Structure formats: structure tokens, C-alpha cells
Short mmCIF file of C-alpha atoms in Angstrom, two decimals:
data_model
loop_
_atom_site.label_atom_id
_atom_site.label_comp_id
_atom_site.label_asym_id
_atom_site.label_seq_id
_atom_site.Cartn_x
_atom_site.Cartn_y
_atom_site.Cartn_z
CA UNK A 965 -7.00 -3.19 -1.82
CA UNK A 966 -4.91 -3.95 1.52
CA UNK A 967 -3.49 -0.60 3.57
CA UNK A 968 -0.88 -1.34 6.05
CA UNK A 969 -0.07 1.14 8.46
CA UNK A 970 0.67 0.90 12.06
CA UNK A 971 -1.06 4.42 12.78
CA UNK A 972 -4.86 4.49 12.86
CA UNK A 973 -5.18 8.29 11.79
CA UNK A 974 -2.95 7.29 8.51
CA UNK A 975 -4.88 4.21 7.57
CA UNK A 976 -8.17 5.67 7.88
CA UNK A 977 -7.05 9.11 5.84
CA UNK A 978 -5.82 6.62 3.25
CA UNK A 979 -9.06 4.65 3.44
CA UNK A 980 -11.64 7.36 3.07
CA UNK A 981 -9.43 8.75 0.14
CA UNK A 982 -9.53 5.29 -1.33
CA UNK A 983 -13.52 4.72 -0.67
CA UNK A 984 -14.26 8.32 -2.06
CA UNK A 985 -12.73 6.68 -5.54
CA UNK A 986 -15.01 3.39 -5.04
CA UNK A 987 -12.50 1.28 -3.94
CA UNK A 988 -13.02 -1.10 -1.54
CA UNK A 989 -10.38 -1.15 1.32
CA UNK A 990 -8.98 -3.88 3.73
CA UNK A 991 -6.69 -2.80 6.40
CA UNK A 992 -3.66 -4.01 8.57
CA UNK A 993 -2.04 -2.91 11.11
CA UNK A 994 1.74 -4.64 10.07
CA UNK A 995 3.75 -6.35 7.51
CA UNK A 996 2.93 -9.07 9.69
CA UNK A 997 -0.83 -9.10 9.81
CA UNK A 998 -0.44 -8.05 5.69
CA UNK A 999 1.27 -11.83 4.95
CA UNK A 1000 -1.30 -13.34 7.27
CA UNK A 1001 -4.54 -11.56 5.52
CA UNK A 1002 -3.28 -11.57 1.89
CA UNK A 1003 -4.68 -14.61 0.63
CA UNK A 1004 -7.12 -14.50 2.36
CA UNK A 1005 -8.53 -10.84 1.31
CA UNK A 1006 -6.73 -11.36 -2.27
CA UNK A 1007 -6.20 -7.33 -3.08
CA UNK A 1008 -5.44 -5.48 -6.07
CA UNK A 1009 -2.90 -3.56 -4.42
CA UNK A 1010 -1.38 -3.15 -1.23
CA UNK A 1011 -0.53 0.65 0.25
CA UNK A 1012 1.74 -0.26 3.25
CA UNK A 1013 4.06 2.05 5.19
CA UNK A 1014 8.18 1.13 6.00
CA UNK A 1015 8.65 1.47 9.92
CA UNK A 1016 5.56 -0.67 11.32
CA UNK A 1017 6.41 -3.72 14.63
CA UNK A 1018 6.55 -7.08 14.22
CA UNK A 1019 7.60 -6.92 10.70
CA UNK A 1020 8.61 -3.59 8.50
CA UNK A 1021 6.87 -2.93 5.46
CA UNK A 1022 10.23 -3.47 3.35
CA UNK A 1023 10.50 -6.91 4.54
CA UNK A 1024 6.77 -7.58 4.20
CA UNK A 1025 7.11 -6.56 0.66
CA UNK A 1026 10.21 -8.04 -0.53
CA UNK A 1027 8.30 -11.36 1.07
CA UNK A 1028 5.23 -10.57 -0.87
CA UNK A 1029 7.20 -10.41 -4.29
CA UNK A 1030 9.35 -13.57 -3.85
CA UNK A 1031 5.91 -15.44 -3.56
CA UNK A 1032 4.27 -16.68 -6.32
CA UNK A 1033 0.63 -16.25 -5.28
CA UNK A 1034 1.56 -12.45 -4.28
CA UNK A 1035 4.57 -11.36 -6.90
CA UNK A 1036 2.33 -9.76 -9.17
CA UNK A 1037 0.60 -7.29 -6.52
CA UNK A 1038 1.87 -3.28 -6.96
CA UNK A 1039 2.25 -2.53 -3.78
CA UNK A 1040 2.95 1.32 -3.26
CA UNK A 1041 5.33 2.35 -0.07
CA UNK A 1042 3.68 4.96 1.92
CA UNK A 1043 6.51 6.41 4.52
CA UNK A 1044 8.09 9.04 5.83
CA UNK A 1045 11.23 7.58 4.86
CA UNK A 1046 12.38 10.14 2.00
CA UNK A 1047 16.13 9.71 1.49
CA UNK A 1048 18.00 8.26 -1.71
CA UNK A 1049 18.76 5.18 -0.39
CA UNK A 1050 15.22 4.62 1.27
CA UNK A 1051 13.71 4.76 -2.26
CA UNK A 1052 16.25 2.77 -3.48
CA UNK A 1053 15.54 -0.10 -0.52
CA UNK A 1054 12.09 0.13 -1.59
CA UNK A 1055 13.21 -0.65 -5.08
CA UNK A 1056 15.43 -3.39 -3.79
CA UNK A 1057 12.37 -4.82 -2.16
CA UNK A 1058 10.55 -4.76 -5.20
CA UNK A 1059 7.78 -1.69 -4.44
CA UNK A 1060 6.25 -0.44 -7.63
CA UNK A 1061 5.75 2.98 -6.34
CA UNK A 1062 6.86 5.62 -3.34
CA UNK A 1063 4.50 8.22 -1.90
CA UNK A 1064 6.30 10.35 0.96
CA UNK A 1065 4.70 11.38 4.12
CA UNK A 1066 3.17 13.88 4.56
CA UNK A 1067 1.54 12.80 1.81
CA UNK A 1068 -1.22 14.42 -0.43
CA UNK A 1069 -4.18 12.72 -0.86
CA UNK A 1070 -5.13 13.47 -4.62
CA UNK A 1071 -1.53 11.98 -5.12
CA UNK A 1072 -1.68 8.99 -3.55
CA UNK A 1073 -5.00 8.17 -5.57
CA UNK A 1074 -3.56 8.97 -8.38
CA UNK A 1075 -1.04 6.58 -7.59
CA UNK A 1076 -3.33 3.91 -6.76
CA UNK A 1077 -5.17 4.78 -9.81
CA UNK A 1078 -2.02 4.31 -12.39
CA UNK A 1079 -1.03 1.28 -10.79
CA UNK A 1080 -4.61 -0.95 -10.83
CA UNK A 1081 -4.82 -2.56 -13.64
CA UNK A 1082 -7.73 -1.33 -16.18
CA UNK A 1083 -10.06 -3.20 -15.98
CA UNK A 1084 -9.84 -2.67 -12.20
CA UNK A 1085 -10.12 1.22 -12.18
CA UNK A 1086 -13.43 2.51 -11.10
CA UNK A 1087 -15.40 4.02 -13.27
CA UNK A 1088 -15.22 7.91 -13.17
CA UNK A 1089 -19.05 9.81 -13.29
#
């Protein structure tokens, strides 16, 4: 799993949420840095946040889905970008799902959870 959020306090709330469930986490900082390291750390599915530098998540994800090697990632927007037409860039741009900020935490699992394949869930005690 990749998380890609330019604020540290964000990525490492979404982290420990993610560890808790037994899944391991990668992070990055940008879109940017999420193009570079996605081959390279080959995730499941990418959690990555709208208004980042370099390069915004929508961009970052509407590069990751015309790829070939990355089209078939979910990748689930994690913003505070709530309006209409923000979901509906996110669509544009290919996101499979979008979590608003402030954002619960049992939520976003659950998110995460829906969207990894089966056989890639952890297994519950």
C-alpha cells in the first residue's frame, strides 16, 4: 500500500490506522515522488490526497491509470476537497473511491478494506 500526503501528521494517522489492520504501508510525500516509487514498491493500493507540490494527487492519478503497469491500482482520494465537482474530478481522473477530510479512521479502513482485492485482505482474529 502507497499513502501520499504532503502533511506528515495525515500520513502517519493514515499509516498507523493501516498497520493496526496488518497492512504494510509505503509512504510519499507527492504525486510526484508516488510515480517515481510505484514500480518500484508495487502496492495494492494507493491512498493519496488532491492539493500536494510538485504534482497534485488528481494528476498523479489520472497518470497512474493511463499506464499500463499502474491502471489496475484502486487508488482512494483522501482530501479536503468536498464539493460536487471535486468528486466528480476525482472520477474524471479515474479514483475508485473518495474519503473527505476530516476523515474517520474506521472509514477509511473500511475503504481500504472493500477495495483490496480478497485474497489481499488481512485476515481478521
Amino acid at each position: 500500500m502507497l499513502v501520499v500526503d504532503d502533511t506528515a501528521n495525515v500520513r502517519a494517522l493514515i499509516q498507523v490506522n493501516l498497520e493496526l489492520e496488518g497492512i504494510e504501508v509505503h509512504l510519499a510525500t507527492d504525486g510526484q515522488e508516488a510515480l517515481d516509487r510505484v514500480l518500484e514498491v508495487d502496492p495494492d493500493l494507493i491512498t493519496m490526497d488532491v492539493m500536494m507540490p510538485r504534482l497534485d494527487g488528481l494528476a498523479a492519478a489520472s497518470r497512474l491509470k493511463a499506464a499500463a503497469a499502474t491502471a489496475a491500482i484502486p487508488i482512494v482520494m483522501v482530501t479536503a476537497r468536498a464539493q460536487a465537482a471535486d468528486r466528480q474530478a476525482g472520477q474524471d481522473a479515474g479514483v475508485d473511491a473518495y474519503v473527505t477530510k476530516p476523515f474517520d479512521p474506521d472509514e477509511l479502513v473500511a475503504t481500504v478494506l472493500r477495495l483490496l482485492p480478497a485474497d489481499l485482505r488481512p485476515r481478521q482474529p
